XYZ file of C-alpha atoms in Angstrom:
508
model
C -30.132 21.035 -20.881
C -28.379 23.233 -18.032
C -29.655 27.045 -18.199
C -27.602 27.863 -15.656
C -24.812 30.421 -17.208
C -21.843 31.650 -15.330
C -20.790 35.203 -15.760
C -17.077 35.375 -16.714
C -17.232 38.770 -18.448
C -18.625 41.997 -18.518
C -19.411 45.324 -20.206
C -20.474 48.037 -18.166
C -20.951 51.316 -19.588
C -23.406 53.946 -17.496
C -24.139 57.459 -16.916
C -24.479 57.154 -13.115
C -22.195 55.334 -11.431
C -24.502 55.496 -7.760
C -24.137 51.857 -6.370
C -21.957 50.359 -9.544
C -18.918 50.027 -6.788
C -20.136 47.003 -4.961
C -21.050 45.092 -7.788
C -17.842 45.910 -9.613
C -15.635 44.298 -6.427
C -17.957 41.222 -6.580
C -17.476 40.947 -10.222
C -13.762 41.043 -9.677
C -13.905 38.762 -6.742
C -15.232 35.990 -9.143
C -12.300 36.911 -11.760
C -14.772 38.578 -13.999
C -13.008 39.693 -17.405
C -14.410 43.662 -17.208
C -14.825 45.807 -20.137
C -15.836 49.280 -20.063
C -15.857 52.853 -21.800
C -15.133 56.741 -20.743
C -15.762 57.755 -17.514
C -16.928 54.204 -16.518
C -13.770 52.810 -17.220
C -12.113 55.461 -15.232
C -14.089 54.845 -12.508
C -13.391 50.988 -12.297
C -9.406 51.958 -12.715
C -9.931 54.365 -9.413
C -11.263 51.428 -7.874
C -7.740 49.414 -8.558
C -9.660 47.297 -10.339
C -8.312 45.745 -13.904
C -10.745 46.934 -16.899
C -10.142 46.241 -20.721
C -11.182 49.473 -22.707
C -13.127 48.483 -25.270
C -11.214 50.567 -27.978
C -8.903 47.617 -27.364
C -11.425 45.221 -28.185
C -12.125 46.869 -31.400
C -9.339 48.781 -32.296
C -11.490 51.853 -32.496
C -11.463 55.020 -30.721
C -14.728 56.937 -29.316
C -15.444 58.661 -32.607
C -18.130 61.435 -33.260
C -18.112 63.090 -29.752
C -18.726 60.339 -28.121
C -21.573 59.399 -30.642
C -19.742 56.006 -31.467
C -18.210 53.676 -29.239
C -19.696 50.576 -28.682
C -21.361 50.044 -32.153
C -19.045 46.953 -33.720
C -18.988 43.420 -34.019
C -16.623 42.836 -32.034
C -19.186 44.322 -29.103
C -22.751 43.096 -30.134
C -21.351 39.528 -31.911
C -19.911 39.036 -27.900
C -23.413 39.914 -26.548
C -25.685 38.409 -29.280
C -24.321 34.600 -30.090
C -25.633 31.891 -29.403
C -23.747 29.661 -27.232
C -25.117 26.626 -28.750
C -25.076 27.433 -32.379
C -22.186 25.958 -34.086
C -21.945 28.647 -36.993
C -22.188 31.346 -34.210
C -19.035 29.511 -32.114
C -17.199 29.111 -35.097
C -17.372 32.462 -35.997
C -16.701 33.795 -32.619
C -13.461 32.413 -32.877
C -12.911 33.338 -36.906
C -13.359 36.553 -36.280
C -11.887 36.815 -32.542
C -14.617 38.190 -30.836
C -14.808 38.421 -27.013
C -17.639 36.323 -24.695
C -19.855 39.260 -23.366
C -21.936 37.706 -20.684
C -23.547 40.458 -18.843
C -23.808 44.083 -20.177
C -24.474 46.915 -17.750
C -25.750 50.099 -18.853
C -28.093 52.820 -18.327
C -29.607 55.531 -20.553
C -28.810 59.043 -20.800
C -31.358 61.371 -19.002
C -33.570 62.249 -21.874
C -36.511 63.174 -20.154
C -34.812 64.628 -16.892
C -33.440 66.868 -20.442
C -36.197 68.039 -21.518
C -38.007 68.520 -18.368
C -35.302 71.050 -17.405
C -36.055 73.421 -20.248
C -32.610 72.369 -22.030
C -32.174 73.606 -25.912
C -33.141 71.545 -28.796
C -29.430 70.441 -29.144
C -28.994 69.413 -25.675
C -31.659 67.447 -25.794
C -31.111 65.322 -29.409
C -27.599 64.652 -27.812
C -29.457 63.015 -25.263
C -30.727 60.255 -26.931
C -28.998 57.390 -26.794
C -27.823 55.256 -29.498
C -25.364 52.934 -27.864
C -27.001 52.162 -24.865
C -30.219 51.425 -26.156
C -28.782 49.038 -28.401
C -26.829 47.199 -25.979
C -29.907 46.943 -24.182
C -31.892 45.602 -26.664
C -29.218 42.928 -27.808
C -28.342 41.689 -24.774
C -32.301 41.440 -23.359
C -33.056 39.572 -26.928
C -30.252 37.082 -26.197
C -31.394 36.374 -22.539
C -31.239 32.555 -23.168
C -26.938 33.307 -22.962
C -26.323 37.136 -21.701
C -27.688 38.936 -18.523
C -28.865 42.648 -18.853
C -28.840 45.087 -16.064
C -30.762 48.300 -17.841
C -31.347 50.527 -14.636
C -29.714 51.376 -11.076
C -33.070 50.100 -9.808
C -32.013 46.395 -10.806
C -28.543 47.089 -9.106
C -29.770 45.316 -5.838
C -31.287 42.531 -7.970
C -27.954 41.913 -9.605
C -25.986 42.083 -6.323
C -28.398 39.701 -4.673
C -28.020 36.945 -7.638
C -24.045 36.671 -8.049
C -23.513 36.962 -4.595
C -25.842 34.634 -3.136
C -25.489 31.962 -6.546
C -21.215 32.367 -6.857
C -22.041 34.582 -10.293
C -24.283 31.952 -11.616
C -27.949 32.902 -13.191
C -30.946 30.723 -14.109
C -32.873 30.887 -17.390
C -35.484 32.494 -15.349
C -32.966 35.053 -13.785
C -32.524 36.563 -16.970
C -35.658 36.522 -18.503
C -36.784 38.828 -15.564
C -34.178 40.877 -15.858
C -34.432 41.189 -20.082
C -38.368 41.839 -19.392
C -37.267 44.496 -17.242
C -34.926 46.101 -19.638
C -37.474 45.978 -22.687
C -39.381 48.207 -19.945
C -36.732 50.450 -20.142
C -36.220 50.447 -23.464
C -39.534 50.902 -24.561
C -40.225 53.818 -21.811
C -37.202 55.289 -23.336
C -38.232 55.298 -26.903
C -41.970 56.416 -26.026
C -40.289 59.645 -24.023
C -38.632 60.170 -27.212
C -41.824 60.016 -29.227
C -44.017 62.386 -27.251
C -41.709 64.879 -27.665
C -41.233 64.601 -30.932
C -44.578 63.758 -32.015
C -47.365 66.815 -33.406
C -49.836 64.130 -34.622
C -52.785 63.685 -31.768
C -54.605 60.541 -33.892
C -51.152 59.112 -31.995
C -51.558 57.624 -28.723
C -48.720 56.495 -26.513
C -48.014 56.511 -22.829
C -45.533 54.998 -20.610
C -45.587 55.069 -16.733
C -42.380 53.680 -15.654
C -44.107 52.252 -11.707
C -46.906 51.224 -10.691
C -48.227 50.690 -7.167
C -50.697 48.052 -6.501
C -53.354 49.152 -4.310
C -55.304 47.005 -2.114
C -57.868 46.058 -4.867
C -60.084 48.147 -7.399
C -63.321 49.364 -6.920
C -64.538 46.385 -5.209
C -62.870 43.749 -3.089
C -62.743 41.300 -6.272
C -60.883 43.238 -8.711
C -57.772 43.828 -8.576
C -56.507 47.507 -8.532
C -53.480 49.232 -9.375
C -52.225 52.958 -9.833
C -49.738 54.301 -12.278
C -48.489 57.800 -11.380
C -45.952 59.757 -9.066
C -48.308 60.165 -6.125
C -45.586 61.482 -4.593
C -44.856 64.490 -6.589
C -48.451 65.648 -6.316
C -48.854 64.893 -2.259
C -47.033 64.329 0.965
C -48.768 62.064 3.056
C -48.627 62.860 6.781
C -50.799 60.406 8.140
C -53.833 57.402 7.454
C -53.851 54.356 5.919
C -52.858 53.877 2.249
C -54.954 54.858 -0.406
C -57.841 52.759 -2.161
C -58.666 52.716 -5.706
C -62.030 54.745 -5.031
C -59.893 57.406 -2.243
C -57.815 58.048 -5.428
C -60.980 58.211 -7.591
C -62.482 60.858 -5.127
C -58.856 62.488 -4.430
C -58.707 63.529 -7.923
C -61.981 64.745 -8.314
C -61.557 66.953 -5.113
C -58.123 68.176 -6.886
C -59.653 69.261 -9.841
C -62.842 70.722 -8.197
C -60.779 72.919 -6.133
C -58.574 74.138 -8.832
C -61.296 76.032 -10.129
C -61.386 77.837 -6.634
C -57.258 78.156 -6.659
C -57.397 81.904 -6.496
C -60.349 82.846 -4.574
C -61.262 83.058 -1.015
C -61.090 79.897 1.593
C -63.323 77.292 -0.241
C -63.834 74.139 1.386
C -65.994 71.214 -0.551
C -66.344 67.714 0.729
C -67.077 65.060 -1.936
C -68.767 61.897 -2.095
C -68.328 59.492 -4.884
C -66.652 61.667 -7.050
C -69.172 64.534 -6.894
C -69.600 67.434 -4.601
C -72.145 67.038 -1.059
C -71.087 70.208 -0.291
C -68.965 73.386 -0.679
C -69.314 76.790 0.240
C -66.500 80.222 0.137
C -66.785 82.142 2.924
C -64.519 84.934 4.837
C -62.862 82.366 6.814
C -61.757 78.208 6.595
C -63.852 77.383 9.286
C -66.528 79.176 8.311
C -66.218 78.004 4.370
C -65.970 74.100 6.130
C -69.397 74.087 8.357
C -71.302 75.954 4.991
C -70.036 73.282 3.235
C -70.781 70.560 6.015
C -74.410 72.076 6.330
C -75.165 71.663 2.541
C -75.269 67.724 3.127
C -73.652 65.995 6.613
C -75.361 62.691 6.200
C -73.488 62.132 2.601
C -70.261 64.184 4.406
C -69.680 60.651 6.717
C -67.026 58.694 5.185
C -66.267 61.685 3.111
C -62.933 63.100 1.108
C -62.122 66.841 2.402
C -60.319 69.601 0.192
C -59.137 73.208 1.085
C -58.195 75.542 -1.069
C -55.870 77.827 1.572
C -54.262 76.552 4.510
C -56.351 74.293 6.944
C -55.231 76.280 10.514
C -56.520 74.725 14.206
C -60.148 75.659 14.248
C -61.103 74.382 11.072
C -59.206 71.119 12.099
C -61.442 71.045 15.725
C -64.336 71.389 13.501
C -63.320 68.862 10.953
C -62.053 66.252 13.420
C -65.476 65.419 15.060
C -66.601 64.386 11.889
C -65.820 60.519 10.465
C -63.915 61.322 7.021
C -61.601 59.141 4.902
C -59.191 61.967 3.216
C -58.595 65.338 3.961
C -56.441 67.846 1.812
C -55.045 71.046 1.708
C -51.839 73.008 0.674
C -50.410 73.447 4.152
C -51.766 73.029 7.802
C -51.115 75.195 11.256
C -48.611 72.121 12.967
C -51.475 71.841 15.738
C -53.911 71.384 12.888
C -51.808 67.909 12.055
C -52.385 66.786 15.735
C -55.664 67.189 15.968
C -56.855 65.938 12.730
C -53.778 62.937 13.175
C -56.091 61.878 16.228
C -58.134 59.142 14.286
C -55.618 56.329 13.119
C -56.990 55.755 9.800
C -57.858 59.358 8.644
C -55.709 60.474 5.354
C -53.669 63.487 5.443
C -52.699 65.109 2.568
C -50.328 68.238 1.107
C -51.059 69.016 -1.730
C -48.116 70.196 -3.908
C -48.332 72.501 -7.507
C -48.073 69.879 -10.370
C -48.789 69.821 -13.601
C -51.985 67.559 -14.402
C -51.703 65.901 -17.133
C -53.875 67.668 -20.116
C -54.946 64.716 -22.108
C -57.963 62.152 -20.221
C -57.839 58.357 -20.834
C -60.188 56.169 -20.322
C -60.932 52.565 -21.570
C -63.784 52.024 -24.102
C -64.703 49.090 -26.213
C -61.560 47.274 -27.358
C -59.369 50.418 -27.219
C -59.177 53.826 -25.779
C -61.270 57.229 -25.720
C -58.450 60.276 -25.299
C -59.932 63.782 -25.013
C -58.021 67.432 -23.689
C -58.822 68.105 -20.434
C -61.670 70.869 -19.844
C -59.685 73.566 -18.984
C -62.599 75.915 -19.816
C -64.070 78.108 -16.586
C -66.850 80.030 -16.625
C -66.043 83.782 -15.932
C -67.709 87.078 -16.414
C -66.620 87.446 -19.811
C -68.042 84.675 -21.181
C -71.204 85.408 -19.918
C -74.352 86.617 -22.102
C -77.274 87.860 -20.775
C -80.457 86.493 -22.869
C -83.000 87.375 -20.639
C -84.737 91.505 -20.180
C -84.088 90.603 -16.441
C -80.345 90.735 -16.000
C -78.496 89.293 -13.049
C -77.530 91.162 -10.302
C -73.795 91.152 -9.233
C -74.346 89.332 -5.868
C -76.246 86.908 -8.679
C -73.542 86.602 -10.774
C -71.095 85.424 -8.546
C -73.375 82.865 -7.171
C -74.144 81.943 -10.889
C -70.314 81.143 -11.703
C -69.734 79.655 -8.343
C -72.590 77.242 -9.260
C -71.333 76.461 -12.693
C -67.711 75.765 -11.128
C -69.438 72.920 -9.377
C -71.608 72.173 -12.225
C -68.557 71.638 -14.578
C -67.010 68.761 -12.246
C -70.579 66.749 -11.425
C -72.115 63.943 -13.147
C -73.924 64.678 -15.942
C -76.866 64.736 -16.292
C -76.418 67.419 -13.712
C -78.546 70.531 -12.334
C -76.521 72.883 -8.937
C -78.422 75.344 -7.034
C -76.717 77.909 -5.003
C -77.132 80.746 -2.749
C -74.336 82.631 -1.336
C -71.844 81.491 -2.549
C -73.028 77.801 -0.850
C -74.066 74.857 -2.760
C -77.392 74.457 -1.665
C -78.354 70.977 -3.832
C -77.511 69.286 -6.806
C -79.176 66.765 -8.881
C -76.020 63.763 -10.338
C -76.127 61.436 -13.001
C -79.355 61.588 -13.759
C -80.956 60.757 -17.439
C -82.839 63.582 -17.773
C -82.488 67.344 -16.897
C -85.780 67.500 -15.114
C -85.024 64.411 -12.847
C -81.999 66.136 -12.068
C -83.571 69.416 -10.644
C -86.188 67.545 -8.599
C -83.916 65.347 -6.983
C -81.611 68.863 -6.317
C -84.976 70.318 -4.959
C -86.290 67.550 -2.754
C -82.642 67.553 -1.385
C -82.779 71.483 -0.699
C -86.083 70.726 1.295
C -84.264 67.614 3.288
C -81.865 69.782 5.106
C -84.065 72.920 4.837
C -82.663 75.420 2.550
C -84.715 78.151 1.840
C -84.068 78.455 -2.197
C -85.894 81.635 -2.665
C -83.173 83.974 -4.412
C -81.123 81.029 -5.092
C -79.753 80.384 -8.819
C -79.387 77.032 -10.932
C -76.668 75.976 -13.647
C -76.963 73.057 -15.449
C -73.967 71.503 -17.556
C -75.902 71.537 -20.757
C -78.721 73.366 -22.481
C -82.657 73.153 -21.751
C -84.557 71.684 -25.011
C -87.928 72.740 -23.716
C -89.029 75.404 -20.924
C -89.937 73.196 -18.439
C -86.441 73.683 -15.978
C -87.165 76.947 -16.071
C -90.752 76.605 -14.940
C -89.626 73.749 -12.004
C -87.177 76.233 -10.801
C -89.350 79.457 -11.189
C -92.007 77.626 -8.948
C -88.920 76.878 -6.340
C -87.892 80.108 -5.772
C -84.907 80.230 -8.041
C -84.082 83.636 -9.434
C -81.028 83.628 -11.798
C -79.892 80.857 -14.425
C -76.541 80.081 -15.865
C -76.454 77.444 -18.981
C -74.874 77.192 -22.028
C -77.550 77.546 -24.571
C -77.300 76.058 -28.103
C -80.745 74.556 -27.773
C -83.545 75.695 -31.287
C -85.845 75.737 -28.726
C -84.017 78.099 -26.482
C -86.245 80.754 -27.014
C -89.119 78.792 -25.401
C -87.259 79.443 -22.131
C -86.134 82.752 -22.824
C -89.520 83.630 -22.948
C -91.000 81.980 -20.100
C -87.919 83.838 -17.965
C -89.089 87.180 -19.326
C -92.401 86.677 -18.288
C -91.644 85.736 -15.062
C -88.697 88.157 -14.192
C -85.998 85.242 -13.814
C -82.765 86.625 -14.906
C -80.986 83.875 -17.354
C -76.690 84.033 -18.988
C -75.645 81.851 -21.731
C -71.676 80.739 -21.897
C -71.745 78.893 -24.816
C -69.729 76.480 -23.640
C -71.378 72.772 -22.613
C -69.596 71.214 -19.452
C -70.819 67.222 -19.943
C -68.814 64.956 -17.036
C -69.789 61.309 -18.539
């Protein structure tokens, strides 16, 4: 059987008419019957072009606003029979119903809507009814109509009756109907999410991905799905990896919990923090933060919370990193750090994040609300006869900052306003502050008067103990634990000032 279908007529009904004119002229070229509505159909009859309106095809005017104008047999029986169905031909020609072999249409801006703050009302009238419906009917009856759901397929189009005389292959339109149920079903998920108020719902749509040049290792493949770039301008490096992004967000969300405070510079290393430190000045903050840990810093991502100016960037740019970010840079900055070929540049721009985490799990999904919870001065209980000094304090929530966005099982130490150690991923809270310890000792921090926070609560006394015996003077946990007053007690005995939050900061 041929599947090869010439196009001899045509609806075309959008919103945006941005690159409709060329393929209009073609379709006219190739004595294509056109049929059109509204402002469309003006916009053809501008053109010179002949158009046949389709209140002439169904002897019914736009009714309802503009609510009704394509819904009638006379429309959908032209775009959904079957060309080789002899009940369907017959009835075609009972009932006088045009040949519709390619529809053309686009949605109204629903989510464009809504993201502009637009009323209630001006955002139910932008749901469309007729245009999804010609999508769908047209995209189920590929085997006999072409669909063209999007601008973005506008090239496709042009490309395929140009190059093939107006002609498509059974394949041709099956790509293009697969890309039109994407539309559709973008479309009606937008439409969902902001109508829906029940969270045991799931549904997400990301209308383009990128593919990246593999996943997390060279034989997996690896793809993003996101507007990189409404959250970044890139000024320079290679493209991103699947881990860079993996790191990039991490860094992103570490830093956020620094937004308002002064220059804080943190380099991370496989999603967690090597080092970080706030301090008077950028350069300054970035060689604290380089001191905590430069063998891990090699190969590093870099994140600034202020502007990165030209002696930060002379510091930074002797040292081999694969990302560095920041919301704006001194122009010499750029140069400098633009130097090494491969070396990311980022701005970073204000976005929203999204406030729902997904992550894959069994068969199906795990969806939880982001941690938007920070440790501050209010939340902050002192359990301990010993209370924490204010120079302690600050240290304390600049620890648990860091804390929150590590590994779990996790212990920080820090020390003005510096990360001196931490202890990642480990499977148990002791392992976790030896290993920060015996990493303090490695690049010689002195952790006398230094404090700890850990991202959950101690069940017995002996953290407390380990970091008494290092030097450590202040704590920061959440508590919870029915043994809590084991350490309570061992703190008061031993003059180590300890604060509850109450609130557990796991990172699985």
């Amino acid at each position: 059987m041929n599947t090869t279908k010439t196009i001899q007529s045509a609806l075309i009904s959008v919103f945006s008419k941005d690159g409709l004119e060329p393929i209009v002229r073609i379709l006219h070229e190739q004595n294509v019957t056109l049929y059109s509505t509204g402002g469309t159909e003006d916009f053809i009859k501008n053109l010179g072009i002949p158009v046949v309106a389709v209140e002439d095809v169904t002897s019914y005017p736009s009714i309802l606003g503009g609510r009704v104008k394509t819904l009638h047999p006379k429309i959908f029986g032209g775009i959904l029979n079957r060309q080789d169905n002899e009940t369907d031909v017959q009835q075609m020609e009972e009932f006088q119903i045009p040949q519709i072999d390619l529809v053309i249409v686009d949605l109204y801006p629903f989510e464009k809507t809504v993201a502009s703050g637009a009323s209630e009302t001006d955002i139910i009238e932008k749901i469309d009814i007729g245009g999804i419906s010609l999508i769908r009917a047209a995209a189920k009856n590929f085997k006999d109509t072409v669909i063209v759901a999007s601008v973005n397929e506008y090239s496709l189009l042009l490309d395929l009756i140009s190059t093939q005389n107006g002609a498509t292959t059974l394949e041709n339109r099956r790509l293009l109907a697969t890309k039109a149920f994407h539309v559709s079903s973008h479309y009606d998920t937008a439409i969902f999410n902001y109508f829906n108020t029940d969270e045991t719902i799931y549904k997400q749509s990301i209308a383009d991905g990128e593919i990246l040049r593999y996943g997390e290792n060279p034989h997996q493949k690896g793809f993003f799905f996101g507007d990189f770039d409404a959250m970044f301008q890139k000024l320079h490096g290679k493209e991103l990896s699947y881990n860079n992004l993996l790191d990039v967000d991490a860094a992103v969300n570490l830093i956020l919990e620094f937004k308002n405070e002064a220059p804080t510079f943190a380099i991370l290393k496989h999603n967690n923090a090597c080092g970080i430190a706030t301090r008077n000045s950028m350069k300054e903050a970035y060689l604290a933060a380089l001191a905590c840990d430069p063998t891990s810093a090699f190969g590093g991502v870099l994140i600034a919370n202020q502007k990165i100016d030209t002696a930060t960037a002379t510091e930074i740019n002797a040292l081999f990193c694969e990302v560095v970010i920041a919301p704006s840079y001194d122009a010499e900055a750029i140069s400098i750090l633009s130097e090494k070929k491969n070396r990311i540049i980022l701005i970073q721009h204000e976005v929203d994040l999204p406030q729902k985490q997904v992550r894959t799990c069994l068969n199906g999904l795990l969806v939880q609300d982001k941690n938007n919870i920070t440790d501050n001065k209010e939340h902050l209980k002192t359990v301990t006869l010993t209370a924490p000094t204010s120079e302690q304090i600050e240290d304390l929530l600049f620890a648990s900052k860091i804390c929150k966005n590590t590994k779990s099982n996790t212990i920080v130490l820090a020390k003005n306003k510096t990360l001196v150690a931490s202890g990642t991923g480990q499977t148990s809270r002791v392992d976790a502050l030896k290993q920060a310890i015996e990493k303090a000792a490695t690049f010689g921090f002195d952790l006398n008067g230094s404090v700890m926070a850990s991202d959950a609560f101690f069940p017995f006394p002996d953290c407390v103990e380990i970091a008494k015996e290092a030097g450590i003077t202040a704590v920061i946990q959440p508590g919870g634990s029915i043994k809590d007053a084991l350490s309570i007690e061992y703190c008061n005995e031993n003059k180590v000032a300890m604060v509850f939050t109450g609130t557990r900061h796991f990172k699985h």
